[in-house]
Amino acid sequence: MNWEEVRSEARRKLGKLCVVCPVCNGVACAGQMPGMGGLGTGASFKNNVAALAAYRLNMRTLHEVAEPDLRVRLFGRELALPVLGAAIAGANLNLNGALSEEELAWAMLAGARAAGSLAMVGDGPDPAVWRAGLAALARAEGQGIAIAKPRPLADVVALARQAADQGAVAFGVDVDAAGILMMRRAGQPVGPKPPAELRQLVTALPLPLILKGIMTADEAEVAAEAGAAGIVVSNHGGRSLDHLPGTAEVLPEIAATVKGRLIILADGGVRAGVDVLKMLALGADAVLVGRPLAIAAVGGGAEGVALAFSRLADELRTAMVLTACPSPAAASPSLLRI
Ligand SMILES: Cc1cc2nc3c(=O)[nH]c(=O)nc-3n(C[C@H](O)[C@H](O)[C@H](O)COP(=O)(O)O)c2cc1C
C-alpha cells in the first residue's frame, strides 16, 4: 500500500467525520465532536497548527551533520525516532466505526512498534474502550503506554495495575479530560487532581506516571514536585477546552521550568518532520502524533501507521541535516529564527 492509497481508503471509510484534508488543521472539522474536530469553534486545534507554523527554521548546510542520529531513550527504552503514537480512542463515535476499538489500538501499537517506537492506548465513557486498549496492549506484549481518564484515585490505581500486568512501559492520566461531559453522562466521573492526590498516585503506582494535558509552567512544576516521570504538553488536540493557546506557544516556558527534571512530551498539530524538529527545539524530548496516525490506521491498519512513521522519520532526518542538528537531544532554540 502506498501513502495515497492509505489516505484515499481512509477518506472512503471515514465519511463526513473526516475528509482527510491535505494538511490536517482543524478547519473543515471544527466543532465536530464526536468526530475528529476540535471542541466548540475548533480554536484550540487550529491554534496548535498555527503556533507550529509561526516558527521558522534556520537552515545551515556548512557543517558535518550528514547522518543525524534520530534515536531517543525514554522510560528505559530506546526509540528509533522521537515520535510516539498518541492515544486515540472512541473508534465507533469518532472514526465512523471504520474499525473496531481493538483494531484501532492494535494498529497504533503494532505500527509504532514496527517503526521502532511506541504508541499509547486510551480510555473512554464506555469501559469497553479501556478493555479494548488493554487487549491490544497484551497482544503487543506490553509495548505501549496506557492513558486512563482522571477518575477517582482508587480507580486510576486499579487501571494502572491492569496496565502493569500487561507489561506496559508507562502509565498516564489525561488530566485535561477533567471536564469531559460524556464521562459524567455515562456515570464515569472525572475531575481535577489536587497535588496531594498526585503524590499519592505516584506512590501507589507500579509504573512511571505521565500527566497528559499540561499547558502552564506552574502546573508542570506541580507535576515535577509530585514525582511524575513525564508530562505531555497537550490540549488534547483541542478537544478539552475551546480557546486554548497552541502547545508550541506554551512549550518554551514549560521547558524553561522543568526541562531535565522529567520527560517532556508535546503534541498537537505535529504533521511533518519539520514540526517534530520545532517541538524538539522548543524543549520537548519527544512528540506525539494523533489524528494523522489514526487516519493511517483507518486507511491501512498497522501497515498504514508504520508507513506514516517512516515518512516522519525521513522528513525529520532531512530537516536535521539542513539545520545541522545531530540528535534530538541537541535540538535547541538556535534552530529557530526567533
Ligand atoms: C478521536 C480522538 C480520540 C482521542 N482519544 C484520546 C484518549 O482516549 N486519551 C487521550 O489521552 N487523548 C485522546 N485524544 C488526544 C490525543 O491523544 C492527542 O493529544 C491529540 O490528538 C494530539 O493532537 P493531533 O491530533 O493534532 O496530533 C484523542 C484525540 C482524538 C482526535
PDB file of C-alpha atoms in Angstrom, residues 16-283:
ATOM      1  CA  LYS A  16     -18.289  13.006   6.823  1.00  0.00           C
ATOM      2  CA  LEU A  17     -16.405  12.720  10.123  1.00  0.00           C
ATOM      3  CA  CYS A  18     -13.036  13.398   8.490  1.00  0.00           C
ATOM      4  CA  VAL A  19     -12.406  14.368   4.883  1.00  0.00           C
ATOM      5  CA  VAL A  20      -8.634  13.739   5.193  1.00  0.00           C
ATOM      6  CA  CYS A  21      -7.519  17.249   4.301  1.00  0.00           C
ATOM      7  CA  PRO A  22      -4.154  17.897   2.581  1.00  0.00           C
ATOM      8  CA  VAL A  23      -2.995  19.409   5.907  1.00  0.00           C
ATOM      9  CA  CYS A  24      -4.884  18.228   9.000  1.00  0.00           C
ATOM     10  CA  ASN A  25      -5.500  21.643  10.558  1.00  0.00           C
ATOM     11  CA  GLY A  26      -8.888  21.564  12.261  1.00  0.00           C
ATOM     12  CA  VAL A  27     -10.664  23.888   9.807  1.00  0.00           C
ATOM     13  CA  ALA A  28     -13.016  21.544   7.917  1.00  0.00           C
ATOM     14  CA  CYS A  29     -13.904  19.563  11.075  1.00  0.00           C
ATOM     15  CA  ALA A  30     -14.190  22.497  13.535  1.00  0.00           C
ATOM     16  CA  GLY A  31     -16.670  21.648  16.282  1.00  0.00           C
ATOM     17  CA  GLN A  32     -17.159  18.063  15.103  1.00  0.00           C
ATOM     18  CA  MET A  33     -17.123  16.121  18.342  1.00  0.00           C
ATOM     19  CA  PRO A  34     -17.831  13.223  18.243  1.00  0.00           C
ATOM     20  CA  GLY A  35     -15.629  13.075  15.189  1.00  0.00           C
ATOM     21  CA  MET A  36     -12.106  14.285  14.596  1.00  0.00           C
ATOM     22  CA  GLY A  37     -12.566  18.012  15.181  1.00  0.00           C
ATOM     23  CA  GLY A  38     -11.687  20.394  17.953  1.00  0.00           C
ATOM     24  CA  LEU A  39     -14.246  21.421  20.548  1.00  0.00           C
ATOM     25  CA  GLY A  40     -16.532  24.434  20.008  1.00  0.00           C
ATOM     26  CA  THR A  41     -15.083  26.851  17.481  1.00  0.00           C
ATOM     27  CA  GLY A  42     -12.136  24.492  16.966  1.00  0.00           C
ATOM     28  CA  ALA A  43      -9.781  27.307  18.012  1.00  0.00           C
ATOM     29  CA  SER A  44      -7.573  25.179  20.277  1.00  0.00           C
ATOM     30  CA  PHE A  45      -6.948  22.626  17.489  1.00  0.00           C
ATOM     31  CA  LYS A  46      -6.330  25.372  14.908  1.00  0.00           C
ATOM     32  CA  ASN A  47      -4.041  27.216  17.356  1.00  0.00           C
ATOM     33  CA  ASN A  48      -1.867  24.093  17.647  1.00  0.00           C
ATOM     34  CA  VAL A  49      -1.232  24.061  13.900  1.00  0.00           C
ATOM     35  CA  ALA A  50      -0.839  27.860  13.700  1.00  0.00           C
ATOM     36  CA  ALA A  51       1.593  28.022  16.644  1.00  0.00           C
ATOM     37  CA  LEU A  52       3.897  25.492  15.000  1.00  0.00           C
ATOM     38  CA  ALA A  53       3.636  27.201  11.612  1.00  0.00           C
ATOM     39  CA  ALA A  54       4.603  30.542  13.182  1.00  0.00           C
ATOM     40  CA  TYR A  55       8.106  29.254  13.988  1.00  0.00           C
ATOM     41  CA  ARG A  56      10.608  29.186  11.146  1.00  0.00           C
ATOM     42  CA  LEU A  57      13.834  27.227  10.947  1.00  0.00           C
ATOM     43  CA  ASN A  58      17.374  28.460  10.452  1.00  0.00           C
ATOM     44  CA  MET A  59      18.853  26.490   7.552  1.00  0.00           C
ATOM     45  CA  ARG A  60      22.536  25.561   7.914  1.00  0.00           C
ATOM     46  CA  THR A  61      24.454  23.487   5.381  1.00  0.00           C
ATOM     47  CA  LEU A  62      28.138  24.216   6.037  1.00  0.00           C
ATOM     48  CA  HIS A  63      28.818  21.517   8.646  1.00  0.00           C
ATOM     49  CA  GLU A  64      29.439  17.812   9.203  1.00  0.00           C
ATOM     50  CA  VAL A  65      25.972  16.567  10.211  1.00  0.00           C
ATOM     51  CA  ALA A  66      25.284  14.269   7.239  1.00  0.00           C
ATOM     52  CA  GLU A  67      23.866  11.318   9.211  1.00  0.00           C
ATOM     53  CA  PRO A  68      21.873  12.554  12.213  1.00  0.00           C
ATOM     54  CA  ASP A  69      21.007  10.021  14.897  1.00  0.00           C
ATOM     55  CA  LEU A  70      17.233  10.062  15.455  1.00  0.00           C
ATOM     56  CA  ARG A  71      17.219   7.756  18.486  1.00  0.00           C
ATOM     57  CA  VAL A  72      15.994   8.777  21.951  1.00  0.00           C
ATOM     58  CA  ARG A  73      15.852   6.967  25.299  1.00  0.00           C
ATOM     59  CA  LEU A  74      12.539   7.260  27.133  1.00  0.00           C
ATOM     60  CA  PHE A  75      11.245   5.266  30.126  1.00  0.00           C
ATOM     61  CA  GLY A  76      14.240   2.938  29.871  1.00  0.00           C
ATOM     62  CA  ARG A  77      13.561   2.134  26.175  1.00  0.00           C
ATOM     63  CA  GLU A  78      15.454   3.152  23.104  1.00  0.00           C
ATOM     64  CA  LEU A  79      13.159   4.530  20.396  1.00  0.00           C
ATOM     65  CA  ALA A  80      14.260   4.760  16.761  1.00  0.00           C
ATOM     66  CA  LEU A  81      12.837   8.270  16.490  1.00  0.00           C
ATOM     67  CA  PRO A  82      11.441  10.916  18.869  1.00  0.00           C
ATOM     68  CA  VAL A  83       7.839  10.331  17.767  1.00  0.00           C
ATOM     69  CA  LEU A  84       5.190   8.249  19.563  1.00  0.00           C
ATOM     70  CA  GLY A  85       1.595   7.476  18.684  1.00  0.00           C
ATOM     71  CA  ALA A  86      -0.886   9.472  20.793  1.00  0.00           C
ATOM     72  CA  ALA A  87      -3.845   7.802  22.497  1.00  0.00           C
ATOM     73  CA  ILE A  88      -6.831   7.805  20.149  1.00  0.00           C
ATOM     74  CA  ALA A  89      -9.982   6.177  21.487  1.00  0.00           C
ATOM     75  CA  GLY A  90     -13.625   6.069  20.502  1.00  0.00           C
ATOM     76  CA  ALA A  91     -13.384   4.284  17.144  1.00  0.00           C
ATOM     77  CA  ASN A  92     -17.151   3.926  16.901  1.00  0.00           C
ATOM     78  CA  LEU A  93     -18.122   7.527  17.547  1.00  0.00           C
ATOM     79  CA  ASN A  94     -15.046   9.390  16.321  1.00  0.00           C
ATOM     80  CA  LEU A  95     -13.899   7.242  13.416  1.00  0.00           C
ATOM     81  CA  ASN A  96     -17.265   6.281  11.960  1.00  0.00           C
ATOM     82  CA  GLY A  97     -16.875   2.700  13.183  1.00  0.00           C
ATOM     83  CA  ALA A  98     -14.361   2.255  10.355  1.00  0.00           C
ATOM     84  CA  LEU A  99     -12.536  -0.243  12.532  1.00  0.00           C
ATOM     85  CA  SER A 100     -13.161  -1.753  15.951  1.00  0.00           C
ATOM     86  CA  GLU A 101     -11.733  -0.213  19.115  1.00  0.00           C
ATOM     87  CA  GLU A 102      -9.243  -3.043  19.491  1.00  0.00           C
ATOM     88  CA  GLU A 103      -8.236  -2.904  15.808  1.00  0.00           C
ATOM     89  CA  LEU A 104      -7.545   0.816  16.174  1.00  0.00           C
ATOM     90  CA  ALA A 105      -5.454   0.365  19.326  1.00  0.00           C
ATOM     91  CA  TRP A 106      -3.619  -2.587  17.784  1.00  0.00           C
ATOM     92  CA  ALA A 107      -2.869  -0.719  14.540  1.00  0.00           C
ATOM     93  CA  MET A 108      -1.372   2.162  16.536  1.00  0.00           C
ATOM     94  CA  LEU A 109       0.704  -0.111  18.815  1.00  0.00           C
ATOM     95  CA  ALA A 110       1.887  -2.505  16.101  1.00  0.00           C
ATOM     96  CA  GLY A 111       2.571   0.251  13.555  1.00  0.00           C
ATOM     97  CA  ALA A 112       4.600   2.226  16.098  1.00  0.00           C
ATOM     98  CA  ARG A 113       6.486  -0.885  17.129  1.00  0.00           C
ATOM     99  CA  ALA A 114       7.339  -1.756  13.524  1.00  0.00           C
ATOM    100  CA  ALA A 115       8.842   1.737  13.278  1.00  0.00           C
ATOM    101  CA  GLY A 116      10.896   1.173  16.442  1.00  0.00           C
ATOM    102  CA  SER A 117       8.698   3.347  18.636  1.00  0.00           C
ATOM    103  CA  LEU A 118       5.725   3.141  20.984  1.00  0.00           C
ATOM    104  CA  ALA A 119       2.104   4.233  20.978  1.00  0.00           C
ATOM    105  CA  MET A 120      -0.464   4.964  23.659  1.00  0.00           C
ATOM    106  CA  VAL A 121      -3.906   3.490  24.214  1.00  0.00           C
ATOM    107  CA  GLY A 122      -6.762   5.477  25.747  1.00  0.00           C
ATOM    108  CA  ASP A 123      -9.870   5.351  27.889  1.00  0.00           C
ATOM    109  CA  GLY A 124     -13.461   6.473  27.388  1.00  0.00           C
ATOM    110  CA  PRO A 125     -17.020   6.727  28.719  1.00  0.00           C
ATOM    111  CA  ASP A 126     -17.709   3.097  27.796  1.00  0.00           C
ATOM    112  CA  PRO A 127     -15.458   0.775  29.876  1.00  0.00           C
ATOM    113  CA  ALA A 128     -15.170  -1.387  26.730  1.00  0.00           C
ATOM    114  CA  VAL A 129     -12.798   1.260  25.324  1.00  0.00           C
ATOM    115  CA  TRP A 130     -10.241   0.692  28.096  1.00  0.00           C
ATOM    116  CA  ARG A 131     -10.653  -3.086  27.829  1.00  0.00           C
ATOM    117  CA  ALA A 132     -10.003  -2.971  24.075  1.00  0.00           C
ATOM    118  CA  GLY A 133      -6.836  -0.927  24.602  1.00  0.00           C
ATOM    119  CA  LEU A 134      -5.678  -3.349  27.250  1.00  0.00           C
ATOM    120  CA  ALA A 135      -6.341  -6.340  24.981  1.00  0.00           C
ATOM    121  CA  ALA A 136      -4.317  -4.684  22.207  1.00  0.00           C
ATOM    122  CA  LEU A 137      -1.556  -3.924  24.704  1.00  0.00           C
ATOM    123  CA  ALA A 138      -1.474  -7.600  25.730  1.00  0.00           C
ATOM    124  CA  ARG A 139      -1.257  -8.619  22.068  1.00  0.00           C
ATOM    125  CA  ALA A 140       1.631  -6.147  21.651  1.00  0.00           C
ATOM    126  CA  GLU A 141       3.431  -7.788  24.611  1.00  0.00           C
ATOM    127  CA  GLY A 142       3.074  -4.635  26.662  1.00  0.00           C
ATOM    128  CA  GLN A 143       5.000  -2.486  24.202  1.00  0.00           C
ATOM    129  CA  GLY A 144       2.945   0.653  24.744  1.00  0.00           C
ATOM    130  CA  ILE A 145       1.692   3.193  27.239  1.00  0.00           C
ATOM    131  CA  ALA A 146      -1.816   3.182  28.740  1.00  0.00           C
ATOM    132  CA  ILE A 147      -3.571   6.505  29.401  1.00  0.00           C
ATOM    133  CA  ALA A 148      -6.547   6.459  31.792  1.00  0.00           C
ATOM    134  CA  LYS A 149      -9.060   9.231  32.392  1.00  0.00           C
ATOM    135  CA  PRO A 150      -8.749  11.271  35.627  1.00  0.00           C
ATOM    136  CA  ARG A 151     -11.120   9.009  37.541  1.00  0.00           C
ATOM    137  CA  PRO A 152     -11.161   8.724  41.352  1.00  0.00           C
ATOM    138  CA  LEU A 153      -7.783   7.715  42.833  1.00  0.00           C
ATOM    139  CA  ALA A 154      -8.617   4.080  43.644  1.00  0.00           C
ATOM    140  CA  ASP A 155      -9.988   3.508  40.126  1.00  0.00           C
ATOM    141  CA  VAL A 156      -6.895   5.023  38.494  1.00  0.00           C
ATOM    142  CA  VAL A 157      -4.625   2.825  40.618  1.00  0.00           C
ATOM    143  CA  ALA A 158      -6.666  -0.259  39.668  1.00  0.00           C
ATOM    144  CA  LEU A 159      -6.355   0.581  35.960  1.00  0.00           C
ATOM    145  CA  ALA A 160      -2.608   1.167  36.334  1.00  0.00           C
ATOM    146  CA  ARG A 161      -2.242  -2.296  37.884  1.00  0.00           C
ATOM    147  CA  GLN A 162      -4.075  -3.806  34.907  1.00  0.00           C
ATOM    148  CA  ALA A 163      -1.704  -1.996  32.536  1.00  0.00           C
ATOM    149  CA  ALA A 164       1.308  -3.133  34.569  1.00  0.00           C
ATOM    150  CA  ASP A 165       0.036  -6.735  34.420  1.00  0.00           C
ATOM    151  CA  GLN A 166       0.228  -6.493  30.624  1.00  0.00           C
ATOM    152  CA  GLY A 167       3.814  -5.243  30.895  1.00  0.00           C
ATOM    153  CA  ALA A 168       3.079  -1.637  29.828  1.00  0.00           C
ATOM    154  CA  VAL A 169       6.097   0.664  29.599  1.00  0.00           C
ATOM    155  CA  ALA A 170       4.414   3.524  31.483  1.00  0.00           C
ATOM    156  CA  PHE A 171       1.008   4.703  32.606  1.00  0.00           C
ATOM    157  CA  GLY A 172      -0.565   8.116  32.184  1.00  0.00           C
ATOM    158  CA  VAL A 173      -3.608  10.141  33.116  1.00  0.00           C
ATOM    159  CA  ASP A 174      -5.023  12.644  30.628  1.00  0.00           C
ATOM    160  CA  VAL A 175      -5.682  15.264  33.271  1.00  0.00           C
ATOM    161  CA  ASP A 176      -7.066  17.615  30.613  1.00  0.00           C
ATOM    162  CA  ALA A 177     -10.097  15.316  30.412  1.00  0.00           C
ATOM    163  CA  ALA A 178     -11.170  16.523  33.886  1.00  0.00           C
ATOM    164  CA  GLY A 179     -14.237  18.268  32.465  1.00  0.00           C
ATOM    165  CA  ILE A 180     -15.388  15.839  29.788  1.00  0.00           C
ATOM    166  CA  LEU A 181     -19.190  15.815  29.876  1.00  0.00           C
ATOM    167  CA  MET A 182     -19.547  12.476  28.117  1.00  0.00           C
ATOM    168  CA  MET A 183     -17.800  10.759  31.036  1.00  0.00           C
ATOM    169  CA  ARG A 184     -20.151  12.278  33.605  1.00  0.00           C
ATOM    170  CA  ARG A 185     -23.190  11.496  31.479  1.00  0.00           C
ATOM    171  CA  ALA A 186     -22.057   7.884  31.254  1.00  0.00           C
ATOM    172  CA  GLY A 187     -21.776   7.678  35.060  1.00  0.00           C
ATOM    173  CA  GLN A 188     -17.973   7.653  34.906  1.00  0.00           C
ATOM    174  CA  PRO A 189     -16.997  10.705  36.940  1.00  0.00           C
ATOM    175  CA  VAL A 190     -13.733  12.509  36.256  1.00  0.00           C
ATOM    176  CA  GLY A 191     -12.246  15.619  37.807  1.00  0.00           C
ATOM    177  CA  PRO A 192      -9.155  17.686  38.523  1.00  0.00           C
ATOM    178  CA  LYS A 193      -6.335  16.151  40.538  1.00  0.00           C
ATOM    179  CA  PRO A 194      -5.055  18.121  43.546  1.00  0.00           C
ATOM    180  CA  PRO A 195      -1.255  17.931  44.156  1.00  0.00           C
ATOM    181  CA  ALA A 196      -1.697  15.797  47.292  1.00  0.00           C
ATOM    182  CA  GLU A 197      -3.618  13.190  45.278  1.00  0.00           C
ATOM    183  CA  LEU A 198      -0.922  13.217  42.601  1.00  0.00           C
ATOM    184  CA  ARG A 199       1.696  12.397  45.221  1.00  0.00           C
ATOM    185  CA  GLN A 200      -0.456   9.513  46.494  1.00  0.00           C
ATOM    186  CA  LEU A 201      -0.827   8.300  42.926  1.00  0.00           C
ATOM    187  CA  VAL A 202       2.918   8.336  42.269  1.00  0.00           C
ATOM    188  CA  THR A 203       3.491   6.322  45.459  1.00  0.00           C
ATOM    189  CA  ALA A 204       0.747   3.789  44.701  1.00  0.00           C
ATOM    190  CA  LEU A 205       1.575   3.241  41.029  1.00  0.00           C
ATOM    191  CA  PRO A 206       3.504   0.242  39.770  1.00  0.00           C
ATOM    192  CA  LEU A 207       4.599   2.203  36.652  1.00  0.00           C
ATOM    193  CA  PRO A 208       6.130   5.616  35.861  1.00  0.00           C
ATOM    194  CA  LEU A 209       3.380   8.277  35.786  1.00  0.00           C
ATOM    195  CA  ILE A 210       2.804  10.602  32.841  1.00  0.00           C
ATOM    196  CA  LEU A 211       0.483  13.589  33.230  1.00  0.00           C
ATOM    197  CA  LYS A 212      -1.013  14.327  29.822  1.00  0.00           C
ATOM    198  CA  GLY A 213      -2.545  17.731  29.224  1.00  0.00           C
ATOM    199  CA  ILE A 214      -0.232  20.223  30.938  1.00  0.00           C
ATOM    200  CA  MET A 215      -0.456  23.733  29.458  1.00  0.00           C
ATOM    201  CA  THR A 216       1.192  26.045  32.033  1.00  0.00           C
ATOM    202  CA  ALA A 217       4.628  26.247  33.641  1.00  0.00           C
ATOM    203  CA  ASP A 218       3.161  26.332  37.175  1.00  0.00           C
ATOM    204  CA  GLU A 219       1.358  23.017  36.643  1.00  0.00           C
ATOM    205  CA  ALA A 220       4.478  21.488  35.065  1.00  0.00           C
ATOM    206  CA  GLU A 221       6.221  22.420  38.311  1.00  0.00           C
ATOM    207  CA  VAL A 222       3.434  20.729  40.316  1.00  0.00           C
ATOM    208  CA  ALA A 223       3.890  17.589  38.181  1.00  0.00           C
ATOM    209  CA  ALA A 224       7.659  17.582  38.774  1.00  0.00           C
ATOM    210  CA  GLU A 225       7.276  18.139  42.518  1.00  0.00           C
ATOM    211  CA  ALA A 226       4.704  15.337  42.765  1.00  0.00           C
ATOM    212  CA  GLY A 227       7.249  12.939  41.264  1.00  0.00           C
ATOM    213  CA  ALA A 228       5.690  12.369  37.827  1.00  0.00           C
ATOM    214  CA  ALA A 229       8.072  10.730  35.369  1.00  0.00           C
ATOM    215  CA  GLY A 230       6.816  12.805  32.480  1.00  0.00           C
ATOM    216  CA  ILE A 231       4.287  15.286  31.168  1.00  0.00           C
ATOM    217  CA  VAL A 232       2.626  15.754  27.823  1.00  0.00           C
ATOM    218  CA  VAL A 233       2.280  19.403  26.885  1.00  0.00           C
ATOM    219  CA  SER A 234      -1.091  18.978  25.231  1.00  0.00           C
ATOM    220  CA  ASN A 235      -4.541  20.479  24.888  1.00  0.00           C
ATOM    221  CA  HIS A 236      -5.958  17.086  23.892  1.00  0.00           C
ATOM    222  CA  GLY A 237      -5.801  18.049  20.238  1.00  0.00           C
ATOM    223  CA  GLY A 238      -8.156  20.947  21.024  1.00  0.00           C
ATOM    224  CA  ARG A 239     -10.832  18.654  22.411  1.00  0.00           C
ATOM    225  CA  SER A 240     -10.875  19.580  26.113  1.00  0.00           C
ATOM    226  CA  LEU A 241     -11.498  23.358  26.140  1.00  0.00           C
ATOM    227  CA  ASP A 242     -12.050  25.981  23.447  1.00  0.00           C
ATOM    228  CA  HIS A 243      -9.698  28.979  23.068  1.00  0.00           C
ATOM    229  CA  LEU A 244      -6.544  27.435  24.465  1.00  0.00           C
ATOM    230  CA  PRO A 245      -3.206  28.512  23.031  1.00  0.00           C
ATOM    231  CA  GLY A 246      -1.288  26.249  20.681  1.00  0.00           C
ATOM    232  CA  THR A 247       1.003  23.846  22.526  1.00  0.00           C
ATOM    233  CA  ALA A 248       4.116  25.131  20.685  1.00  0.00           C
ATOM    234  CA  GLU A 249       3.320  28.570  22.125  1.00  0.00           C
ATOM    235  CA  VAL A 250       3.474  27.434  25.770  1.00  0.00           C
ATOM    236  CA  LEU A 251       6.153  24.753  25.418  1.00  0.00           C
ATOM    237  CA  PRO A 252       9.178  27.115  25.838  1.00  0.00           C
ATOM    238  CA  GLU A 253       8.031  28.453  29.217  1.00  0.00           C
ATOM    239  CA  ILE A 254       7.217  24.942  30.406  1.00  0.00           C
ATOM    240  CA  ALA A 255      10.615  23.630  29.248  1.00  0.00           C
ATOM    241  CA  ALA A 256      12.346  26.560  30.975  1.00  0.00           C
ATOM    242  CA  THR A 257      10.748  25.416  34.240  1.00  0.00           C
ATOM    243  CA  VAL A 258      11.081  21.616  34.204  1.00  0.00           C
ATOM    244  CA  LYS A 259      13.467  20.514  31.417  1.00  0.00           C
ATOM    245  CA  GLY A 260      15.758  17.742  32.668  1.00  0.00           C
ATOM    246  CA  ARG A 261      13.613  17.042  35.758  1.00  0.00           C
ATOM    247  CA  LEU A 262      11.025  14.964  33.942  1.00  0.00           C
ATOM    248  CA  ILE A 263      10.399  13.772  30.392  1.00  0.00           C
ATOM    249  CA  ILE A 264       8.684  16.441  28.314  1.00  0.00           C
ATOM    250  CA  LEU A 265       6.462  15.133  25.551  1.00  0.00           C
ATOM    251  CA  ALA A 266       4.403  17.509  23.426  1.00  0.00           C
ATOM    252  CA  ASP A 267       1.567  17.049  20.955  1.00  0.00           C
ATOM    253  CA  GLY A 268      -0.927  18.971  18.877  1.00  0.00           C
ATOM    254  CA  GLY A 269      -0.636  19.726  15.176  1.00  0.00           C
ATOM    255  CA  VAL A 270       2.564  17.758  14.527  1.00  0.00           C
ATOM    256  CA  ARG A 271       2.154  16.864  10.866  1.00  0.00           C
ATOM    257  CA  ALA A 272       5.623  16.657   9.337  1.00  0.00           C
ATOM    258  CA  GLY A 273       9.272  16.162  10.215  1.00  0.00           C
ATOM    259  CA  VAL A 274       9.798  19.921  10.480  1.00  0.00           C
ATOM    260  CA  ASP A 275       7.073  20.083  13.136  1.00  0.00           C
ATOM    261  CA  VAL A 276       8.817  17.361  15.151  1.00  0.00           C
ATOM    262  CA  LEU A 277      12.082  19.295  14.953  1.00  0.00           C
ATOM    263  CA  LYS A 278      10.390  22.545  16.012  1.00  0.00           C
ATOM    264  CA  MET A 279       8.892  20.877  19.106  1.00  0.00           C
ATOM    265  CA  LEU A 280      12.311  19.441  19.999  1.00  0.00           C
ATOM    266  CA  ALA A 281      13.922  22.864  19.517  1.00  0.00           C
ATOM    267  CA  LEU A 282      11.286  24.375  21.811  1.00  0.00           C
ATOM    268  CA  GLY A 283      12.137  21.916  24.586  1.00  0.00           C
TER     269      GLY A 283
END
